[in-house]
mmCIF file of C-alpha atoms and ligand atoms in Angstrom:
data_model
loop_
_atom_site.group_PDB
_atom_site.id
_atom_site.type_symbol
_atom_site.label_atom_id
_atom_site.label_comp_id
_atom_site.label_asym_id
_atom_site.label_seq_id
_atom_site.Cartn_x
_atom_site.Cartn_y
_atom_site.Cartn_z
ATOM 1 C CA MET D 9 135.082 159.453 128.860
ATOM 2 C CA ASP D 10 138.400 158.425 126.835
ATOM 3 C CA LEU D 11 140.201 161.136 124.972
ATOM 4 C CA LYS D 12 138.890 160.150 121.679
ATOM 5 C CA THR D 13 135.304 160.418 122.954
ATOM 6 C CA TYR D 14 136.099 163.637 124.722
ATOM 7 C CA LEU D 15 137.627 165.204 121.816
ATOM 8 C CA LYS D 16 134.834 164.396 119.575
ATOM 9 C CA ALA D 17 131.923 165.453 122.018
ATOM 10 C CA MET D 18 133.805 169.002 122.367
ATOM 11 C CA ALA D 19 134.154 169.505 118.952
ATOM 12 C CA ALA D 20 130.561 168.724 118.271
ATOM 13 C CA GLU D 21 129.486 171.297 121.287
ATOM 14 C CA THR D 22 131.859 173.999 119.419
ATOM 15 C CA ASP D 23 130.093 173.361 116.172
ATOM 16 C CA ALA D 24 126.702 173.429 117.540
ATOM 17 C CA ALA D 25 127.408 176.666 119.392
ATOM 18 C CA LEU D 26 129.263 178.239 116.186
ATOM 19 C CA ASP D 27 126.189 177.477 114.457
ATOM 20 C CA ARG D 28 123.984 179.313 116.999
ATOM 21 C CA PHE D 29 126.434 182.241 117.000
ATOM 22 C CA LEU D 30 126.904 182.577 113.169
ATOM 23 C CA PRO D 31 124.610 184.467 111.033
ATOM 24 C CA LYS D 32 122.468 181.992 108.932
ATOM 25 C CA GLU D 33 123.287 181.577 105.363
ATOM 26 C CA GLU D 34 119.987 182.978 104.010
ATOM 27 C CA GLN D 35 120.679 186.196 105.951
ATOM 28 C CA SER D 36 121.377 189.054 103.521
ATOM 29 C CA PRO D 37 123.719 189.464 102.105
ATOM 30 C CA SER D 38 124.011 185.746 101.847
ATOM 31 C CA THR D 39 127.368 185.616 99.965
ATOM 32 C CA ILE D 40 129.177 186.766 102.907
ATOM 33 C CA HIS D 41 127.342 184.543 105.298
ATOM 34 C CA SER D 42 127.694 181.576 103.019
ATOM 35 C CA ALA D 43 131.585 181.960 102.868
ATOM 36 C CA MET D 44 131.954 182.745 106.484
ATOM 37 C CA ARG D 45 130.062 179.199 107.184
ATOM 38 C CA TYR D 46 131.963 177.479 104.365
ATOM 39 C CA SER D 47 135.305 178.366 106.034
ATOM 40 C CA VAL D 48 134.151 177.604 109.616
ATOM 41 C CA PHE D 49 132.340 174.483 108.935
ATOM 42 C CA ALA D 50 135.064 172.706 106.711
ATOM 43 C CA GLY D 51 136.272 170.202 109.226
ATOM 44 C CA GLY D 52 138.898 171.766 111.506
ATOM 45 C CA LYS D 53 140.171 169.818 114.278
ATOM 46 C CA ARG D 54 138.760 172.611 116.907
ATOM 47 C CA LEU D 55 141.843 172.352 118.980
ATOM 48 C CA ARG D 56 141.832 175.795 120.199
ATOM 49 C CA PRO D 57 138.154 175.403 121.383
ATOM 50 C CA ILE D 58 138.907 172.459 123.099
ATOM 51 C CA LEU D 59 141.822 173.792 125.071
ATOM 52 C CA CYS D 60 139.577 176.566 125.898
ATOM 53 C CA ILE D 61 137.030 174.022 127.674
ATOM 54 C CA ALA D 62 139.702 171.766 128.996
ATOM 55 C CA ALA D 63 141.312 174.654 130.514
ATOM 56 C CA ALA D 64 137.854 175.831 132.071
ATOM 57 C CA GLU D 65 137.521 172.449 133.643
ATOM 58 C CA ALA D 66 141.274 172.220 134.943
ATOM 59 C CA CYS D 67 140.477 175.455 136.641
ATOM 60 C CA GLY D 68 137.035 173.744 138.069
ATOM 61 C CA GLY D 69 134.719 175.761 135.788
ATOM 62 C CA ASP D 70 131.835 174.787 133.837
ATOM 63 C CA PRO D 71 132.449 173.664 130.136
ATOM 64 C CA GLY D 72 129.409 175.587 129.027
ATOM 65 C CA ASP D 73 130.648 178.794 130.233
ATOM 66 C CA ALA D 74 133.501 178.379 128.073
ATOM 67 C CA LEU D 75 131.806 178.148 124.808
ATOM 68 C CA PRO D 76 131.503 181.562 123.823
ATOM 69 C CA PRO D 77 135.401 182.130 124.108
ATOM 70 C CA ALA D 78 136.098 178.784 122.670
ATOM 71 C CA CYS D 79 133.935 179.913 119.664
ATOM 72 C CA ALA D 80 135.535 183.318 119.362
ATOM 73 C CA VAL D 81 138.985 181.685 119.359
ATOM 74 C CA GLU D 82 138.095 179.287 116.713
ATOM 75 C CA LEU D 83 136.614 182.397 114.803
ATOM 76 C CA MET D 84 139.989 184.243 114.977
ATOM 77 C CA HIS D 85 141.924 181.187 113.935
ATOM 78 C CA THR D 86 139.655 180.516 110.816
ATOM 79 C CA TYR D 87 140.046 184.323 109.722
ATOM 80 C CA SER D 88 143.779 183.926 110.057
ATOM 81 C CA LEU D 89 143.645 180.915 107.810
ATOM 82 C CA VAL D 90 141.389 182.318 105.211
ATOM 83 C CA HIS D 91 143.797 185.789 105.101
ATOM 84 C CA ASP D 92 146.808 183.423 105.200
ATOM 85 C CA ASP D 93 145.735 181.359 102.168
ATOM 86 C CA LEU D 94 145.313 184.526 99.977
ATOM 87 C CA PRO D 95 147.428 184.754 97.009
ATOM 88 C CA ALA D 96 149.098 188.070 98.609
ATOM 89 C CA MET D 97 149.975 185.770 101.514
ATOM 90 C CA ASP D 98 150.809 182.047 101.207
ATOM 91 C CA ASP D 99 148.623 181.426 98.155
ATOM 92 C CA ASP D 100 147.304 178.149 98.836
ATOM 93 C CA ASP D 101 144.436 176.312 97.066
ATOM 94 C CA LEU D 102 143.423 173.981 99.529
ATOM 95 C CA ARG D 103 142.423 174.168 103.586
ATOM 96 C CA ARG D 104 140.716 171.645 105.508
ATOM 97 C CA GLY D 105 140.462 169.298 102.625
ATOM 98 C CA ARG D 106 138.356 171.731 100.614
ATOM 99 C CA PRO D 107 139.117 174.568 97.844
ATOM 100 C CA THR D 108 140.369 177.505 99.874
ATOM 101 C CA CYS D 109 137.629 180.554 100.514
ATOM 102 C CA HIS D 110 139.111 182.814 97.607
ATOM 103 C CA LYS D 111 138.995 179.960 95.247
ATOM 104 C CA VAL D 112 135.278 179.469 95.788
ATOM 105 C CA TYR D 113 134.382 182.972 96.492
ATOM 106 C CA GLY D 114 136.813 185.120 94.866
ATOM 107 C CA GLU D 115 139.534 187.147 96.412
ATOM 108 C CA GLY D 116 137.444 190.105 97.466
ATOM 109 C CA MET D 117 134.924 188.233 99.111
ATOM 110 C CA ALA D 118 137.606 186.119 101.107
ATOM 111 C CA VAL D 119 139.171 189.249 102.278
ATOM 112 C CA LEU D 120 135.866 190.613 103.476
ATOM 113 C CA CYS D 121 135.100 186.987 104.874
ATOM 114 C CA GLY D 122 138.016 187.189 107.032
ATOM 115 C CA ASP D 123 137.168 190.506 108.337
ATOM 116 C CA ALA D 124 133.732 189.447 109.171
ATOM 117 C CA LEU D 125 135.120 186.391 110.970
ATOM 118 C CA LEU D 126 137.554 188.526 113.230
ATOM 119 C CA THR D 127 134.658 190.912 113.863
ATOM 120 C CA GLU D 128 132.384 188.125 114.906
ATOM 121 C CA ALA D 129 134.890 186.778 117.312
ATOM 122 C CA PHE D 130 134.631 189.833 119.378
ATOM 123 C CA ILE D 131 130.641 189.801 119.008
ATOM 124 C CA VAL D 132 130.685 186.321 120.539
ATOM 125 C CA ILE D 133 133.424 186.953 123.164
ATOM 126 C CA SER D 134 131.521 190.017 124.475
ATOM 127 C CA GLN D 135 128.843 187.249 125.332
ATOM 128 C CA THR D 136 130.895 185.570 127.934
ATOM 129 C CA LYS D 137 129.435 185.423 131.397
ATOM 130 C CA ALA D 138 131.408 187.368 133.931
ATOM 131 C CA THR D 139 132.909 185.866 136.957
ATOM 132 C CA LYS D 140 134.184 187.745 139.972
ATOM 133 C CA ARG D 141 137.548 188.325 138.596
ATOM 134 C CA TYR D 142 136.942 188.691 134.969
ATOM 135 C CA GLY D 143 134.252 190.503 132.604
ATOM 136 C CA ALA D 144 133.816 191.493 129.095
ATOM 137 C CA ARG D 145 136.484 194.161 129.486
ATOM 138 C CA GLU D 146 139.063 191.482 130.379
ATOM 139 C CA TYR D 147 137.968 188.836 127.696
ATOM 140 C CA VAL D 148 137.830 191.337 125.046
ATOM 141 C CA ALA D 149 141.284 192.723 125.820
ATOM 142 C CA GLU D 150 142.911 189.280 126.065
ATOM 143 C CA LEU D 151 141.620 188.315 122.585
ATOM 144 C CA ALA D 152 142.295 191.556 121.030
ATOM 145 C CA ALA D 153 145.924 191.486 122.262
ATOM 146 C CA THR D 154 146.361 188.330 120.634
ATOM 147 C CA GLY D 155 145.057 189.189 117.279
ATOM 148 C CA GLY D 156 147.112 192.783 117.244
ATOM 149 C CA SER D 157 150.472 193.606 115.675
ATOM 150 C CA LEU D 158 152.526 192.391 118.923
ATOM 151 C CA LYS D 159 151.191 188.863 118.221
ATOM 152 C CA LEU D 160 149.289 187.308 115.016
ATOM 153 C CA ILE D 161 149.828 189.993 112.917
ATOM 154 C CA GLY D 162 153.440 190.822 113.937
ATOM 155 C CA GLY D 163 154.184 187.115 113.486
ATOM 156 C CA GLN D 164 152.796 187.018 110.118
ATOM 157 C CA VAL D 165 155.164 189.996 109.361
ATOM 158 C CA LEU D 166 158.112 188.363 110.546
ATOM 159 C CA ASP D 167 156.782 185.117 108.458
ATOM 160 C CA LEU D 168 156.577 187.230 105.337
ATOM 161 C CA GLU D 169 159.767 189.028 105.661
ATOM 162 C CA GLY D 170 161.595 185.681 106.542
ATOM 163 C CA GLU D 171 160.342 184.018 103.216
ATOM 164 C CA GLY D 172 163.412 182.945 100.867
ATOM 165 C CA LYS D 173 165.824 183.844 103.695
ATOM 166 C CA LYS D 174 167.770 181.208 105.651
ATOM 167 C CA LEU D 175 166.530 181.674 109.312
ATOM 168 C CA GLU D 176 168.069 180.653 112.456
ATOM 169 C CA LYS D 177 166.222 178.814 115.319
ATOM 170 C CA GLU D 178 165.606 181.859 117.325
ATOM 171 C CA ASP D 179 163.895 183.432 114.427
ATOM 172 C CA LEU D 180 161.440 180.514 114.144
ATOM 173 C CA VAL D 181 160.689 180.872 117.842
ATOM 174 C CA ARG D 182 159.933 184.457 117.503
ATOM 175 C CA ILE D 183 157.543 183.805 114.748
ATOM 176 C CA HIS D 184 155.952 180.811 115.955
ATOM 177 C CA GLU D 185 155.526 182.181 119.628
ATOM 178 C CA ALA D 186 153.715 185.289 118.069
ATOM 179 C CA LYS D 187 151.461 183.183 115.879
ATOM 180 C CA THR D 188 150.617 179.573 116.780
ATOM 181 C CA ALA D 189 151.547 179.605 120.590
ATOM 182 C CA ALA D 190 149.789 182.991 121.004
ATOM 183 C CA LEU D 191 146.538 181.883 120.114
ATOM 184 C CA LEU D 192 146.864 178.352 121.703
ATOM 185 C CA THR D 193 147.865 180.241 125.148
ATOM 186 C CA THR D 194 144.771 182.590 124.760
ATOM 187 C CA SER D 195 142.495 179.749 124.085
ATOM 188 C CA LEU D 196 143.762 178.189 127.486
ATOM 189 C CA ARG D 197 143.641 181.530 129.445
ATOM 190 C CA LEU D 198 140.256 182.381 128.277
ATOM 191 C CA GLY D 199 139.011 179.226 129.492
ATOM 192 C CA GLY D 200 140.654 179.825 132.739
ATOM 193 C CA MET D 201 139.121 183.003 133.161
ATOM 194 C CA THR D 202 135.443 181.844 132.754
ATOM 195 C CA ALA D 203 136.368 179.444 135.728
ATOM 196 C CA ASN D 204 137.471 182.590 137.645
ATOM 197 C CA ALA D 205 140.946 181.282 138.038
ATOM 198 C CA LYS D 206 143.680 183.100 140.206
ATOM 199 C CA PRO D 207 146.521 184.646 138.451
ATOM 200 C CA GLU D 208 148.808 181.962 139.509
ATOM 201 C CA LYS D 209 146.692 179.291 137.561
ATOM 202 C CA LEU D 210 146.331 181.540 134.603
ATOM 203 C CA GLN D 211 150.251 181.841 134.554
ATOM 204 C CA ALA D 212 150.355 177.971 134.616
ATOM 205 C CA LEU D 213 148.018 178.078 131.483
ATOM 206 C CA THR D 214 150.204 180.617 130.047
ATOM 207 C CA ASP D 215 153.510 178.487 130.365
ATOM 208 C CA PHE D 216 151.705 175.409 129.083
ATOM 209 C CA GLY D 217 150.005 177.178 126.148
ATOM 210 C CA TYR D 218 153.632 178.717 125.184
ATOM 211 C CA ALA D 219 155.507 175.129 125.250
ATOM 212 C CA LEU D 220 152.467 173.273 123.795
ATOM 213 C CA GLY D 221 152.163 175.944 121.093
ATOM 214 C CA LEU D 222 155.726 175.850 119.800
ATOM 215 C CA ALA D 223 155.499 171.951 120.191
ATOM 216 C CA PHE D 224 152.276 171.867 117.755
ATOM 217 C CA GLN D 225 154.218 174.181 115.224
ATOM 218 C CA VAL D 226 157.475 171.880 115.324
ATOM 219 C CA ILE D 227 155.038 168.793 114.575
ATOM 220 C CA ASP D 228 152.995 170.837 111.876
ATOM 221 C CA ASP D 229 156.433 171.387 110.081
ATOM 222 C CA ILE D 230 157.234 167.887 110.406
ATOM 223 C CA LEU D 231 154.053 166.669 109.035
ATOM 224 C CA ASP D 232 154.435 169.200 106.180
ATOM 225 C CA VAL D 233 157.662 167.183 104.826
ATOM 226 C CA THR D 234 156.275 163.609 106.029
ATOM 227 C CA GLN D 235 152.628 163.651 105.174
ATOM 228 C CA SER D 236 150.617 163.479 102.056
ATOM 229 C CA THR D 237 148.260 166.400 100.738
ATOM 230 C CA GLU D 238 145.323 164.070 101.222
ATOM 231 C CA VAL D 239 145.890 163.328 104.854
ATOM 232 C CA LEU D 240 146.757 166.912 105.910
ATOM 233 C CA GLY D 241 143.804 168.452 103.864
ATOM 234 C CA LYS D 242 146.263 171.149 102.860
ATOM 235 C CA THR D 243 149.088 171.451 100.403
ATOM 236 C CA ALA D 244 151.888 169.178 101.471
ATOM 237 C CA GLY D 245 155.495 170.343 100.897
ATOM 238 C CA LYS D 246 154.549 173.688 100.506
ATOM 239 C CA ASP D 247 157.120 175.282 102.723
ATOM 240 C CA ALA D 248 160.072 173.976 100.923
ATOM 241 C CA ALA D 249 158.533 174.851 97.838
ATOM 242 C CA VAL D 250 158.176 178.604 98.798
ATOM 243 C CA GLU D 251 161.722 178.288 100.424
ATOM 244 C CA LYS D 252 160.377 178.908 104.030
ATOM 245 C CA SER D 253 162.698 178.060 106.734
ATOM 246 C CA THR D 254 161.068 175.358 109.140
ATOM 247 C CA TYR D 255 162.106 173.333 112.079
ATOM 248 C CA PRO D 256 162.961 170.514 109.828
ATOM 249 C CA SER D 257 164.941 172.550 107.385
ATOM 250 C CA VAL D 258 166.753 174.396 110.231
ATOM 251 C CA LEU D 259 167.378 171.516 112.748
ATOM 252 C CA GLY D 260 166.843 168.490 110.584
ATOM 253 C CA LEU D 261 164.044 165.997 110.975
ATOM 254 C CA GLU D 262 165.368 163.966 113.589
ATOM 255 C CA ASN D 263 166.223 166.833 115.957
ATOM 256 C CA SER D 264 162.965 168.525 115.257
ATOM 257 C CA ARG D 265 161.251 165.220 116.624
ATOM 258 C CA LYS D 266 163.481 165.650 119.894
ATOM 259 C CA GLU D 267 162.537 169.339 119.999
ATOM 260 C CA ALA D 268 158.823 168.529 119.945
ATOM 261 C CA ALA D 269 159.307 166.060 122.572
ATOM 262 C CA LYS D 270 161.176 168.405 124.687
ATOM 263 C CA LEU D 271 158.723 171.105 124.560
ATOM 264 C CA THR D 272 155.681 168.749 125.242
ATOM 265 C CA LYS D 273 157.593 167.898 128.604
ATOM 266 C CA GLN D 274 158.100 171.337 129.243
ATOM 267 C CA ALA D 275 154.323 171.799 128.669
ATOM 268 C CA LEU D 276 153.334 169.003 131.060
ATOM 269 C CA ASP D 277 155.634 170.260 133.654
ATOM 270 C CA SER D 278 153.987 173.664 133.460
ATOM 271 C CA LEU D 279 150.647 172.241 134.632
ATOM 272 C CA GLU D 280 151.888 171.224 138.029
ATOM 273 C CA PRO D 281 150.093 174.123 139.863
ATOM 274 C CA LEU D 282 146.773 172.865 138.404
ATOM 275 C CA GLY D 283 147.137 169.435 140.027
ATOM 276 C CA LYS D 284 144.929 166.463 138.994
ATOM 277 C CA LYS D 285 142.310 168.530 137.450
ATOM 278 C CA ALA D 286 144.654 169.036 134.570
ATOM 279 C CA GLY D 287 144.606 165.645 133.507
ATOM 280 C CA ARG D 288 142.608 166.369 129.986
ATOM 281 C CA LEU D 289 144.902 169.006 129.267
ATOM 282 C CA ARG D 290 148.029 166.424 129.813
ATOM 283 C CA GLU D 291 146.154 163.885 127.743
ATOM 284 C CA ILE D 292 145.739 166.214 124.787
ATOM 285 C CA ALA D 293 149.233 167.528 124.998
ATOM 286 C CA ALA D 294 150.676 164.044 124.742
ATOM 287 C CA SER D 295 148.312 163.028 122.067
ATOM 288 C CA LEU D 296 149.244 165.958 120.043
ATOM 289 C CA LEU D 297 152.962 164.740 119.935
ATOM 290 C CA GLU D 298 151.672 161.698 118.214
ATOM 291 C CA ARG D 299 149.091 163.290 115.839
ATOM 292 C CA GLU D 300 149.401 162.423 112.099
ATOM 293 C CA TYR D 301 147.512 165.496 110.695
HETATM 294 C C1 GRG L 429 146.118 187.624 109.931
HETATM 295 C C2 GRG L 429 146.635 186.754 107.703
HETATM 296 C C3 GRG L 429 146.841 186.597 109.336
HETATM 297 C C4 GRG L 429 147.736 185.730 109.856
HETATM 298 C C5 GRG L 429 147.917 185.938 111.223
HETATM 299 C C6 GRG L 429 148.148 182.738 112.894
HETATM 300 C C7 GRG L 429 148.188 183.288 111.404
HETATM 301 C C8 GRG L 429 148.712 184.562 111.366
HETATM 302 C C9 GRG L 429 148.374 182.648 110.370
HETATM 303 C C10 GRG L 429 147.698 181.519 109.988
HETATM 304 C C11 GRG L 429 148.502 180.665 109.227
HETATM 305 C C12 GRG L 429 149.002 179.565 109.812
HETATM 306 C C13 GRG L 429 149.131 178.244 108.881
HETATM 307 C C14 GRG L 429 149.542 179.507 110.950
HETATM 308 C C15 GRG L 429 149.945 178.399 111.620
HETATM 309 C C16 GRG L 429 149.239 177.856 112.848
HETATM 310 C C17 GRG L 429 148.819 176.373 112.304
HETATM 311 C C18 GRG L 429 149.715 175.365 112.408
HETATM 312 C C19 GRG L 429 147.537 176.416 111.750
HETATM 313 C C20 GRG L 429 146.976 174.903 111.518
HETATM 314 O O1 GRG L 429 146.247 174.881 112.504
HETATM 315 P P1 GRG L 429 145.436 173.577 112.755
HETATM 316 O O2 GRG L 429 146.196 172.211 112.495
HETATM 317 O O3 GRG L 429 144.139 173.674 111.623
HETATM 318 O O4 GRG L 429 144.805 173.423 114.184
HETATM 319 P P2 GRG L 429 142.631 173.091 111.676
HETATM 320 O O5 GRG L 429 142.123 173.320 110.174
HETATM 321 O O6 GRG L 429 142.560 171.770 112.160
HETATM 322 O O7 GRG L 429 141.887 174.050 112.274
#
């Protein structure tokens, strides 16, 4: 299967599983279930679930077993986007090509929607099949650590406190290793865990996720200044408008491109211990460097 077909197929598998896991829209109180489904099925790339499934395959596992954690990381990701878009945070009107959750359902409902998606992530991950090394306790602990104040929330705090300030590259790394890289890393590790991966393999996935996550964020910052709102499905040029320090504003555009390439190479090198089975992860990493949205 070529990469394009694989990405489409795994995104479709994830969507079908999310549809099964999430409460139906008609389920009372329907407003919250409608808001949850509106935000989840808004056309995201499903990168984190795909990385989870591909990591399971890279460790010799069954992609079907990786679906609960794949859905759980997408639910956590979607919650973070819904909350990040709120007026009290980034105050965005557009996400995944549609009006943001609070624009459609109101701020109170968007807060609850994010809370419900985060909680649902734990309901879903608790259904992951146990292997010899890992059970519900390990899966839940892994996801919880990523959502907590040392990772996603902590990164968001640094991000909020950095607004309007001139940050150094090291500050950007500190923010994005806690946000973007942390969730990508956990997506990969959870996939590896469903394949009963040995600690050395999980370490390789951790190193890969760290470098890939930072590369993904550098590219995200580049696209914010080089792409249109239509292509991105979110407001382009937003970072500069709110005086947020980004890789292009700190390093310049050309050096940011070099940084993304360097981090992608670092990510690819980290996959060495996984051998040939990690071919799909290699393809995904290389394709992300070329992405246009
Ligand atoms: C708890 C409010 C709160 C925040 C946690 C992760 C995070 C911190 C906030 C998310 C907001 C954000 C813009 C993070 C940067 C990560 C990023 C590049 C998100 C976009 O990911 P894509 O491109 O989005 O994979 P799709 O829509 O394709 O899923």
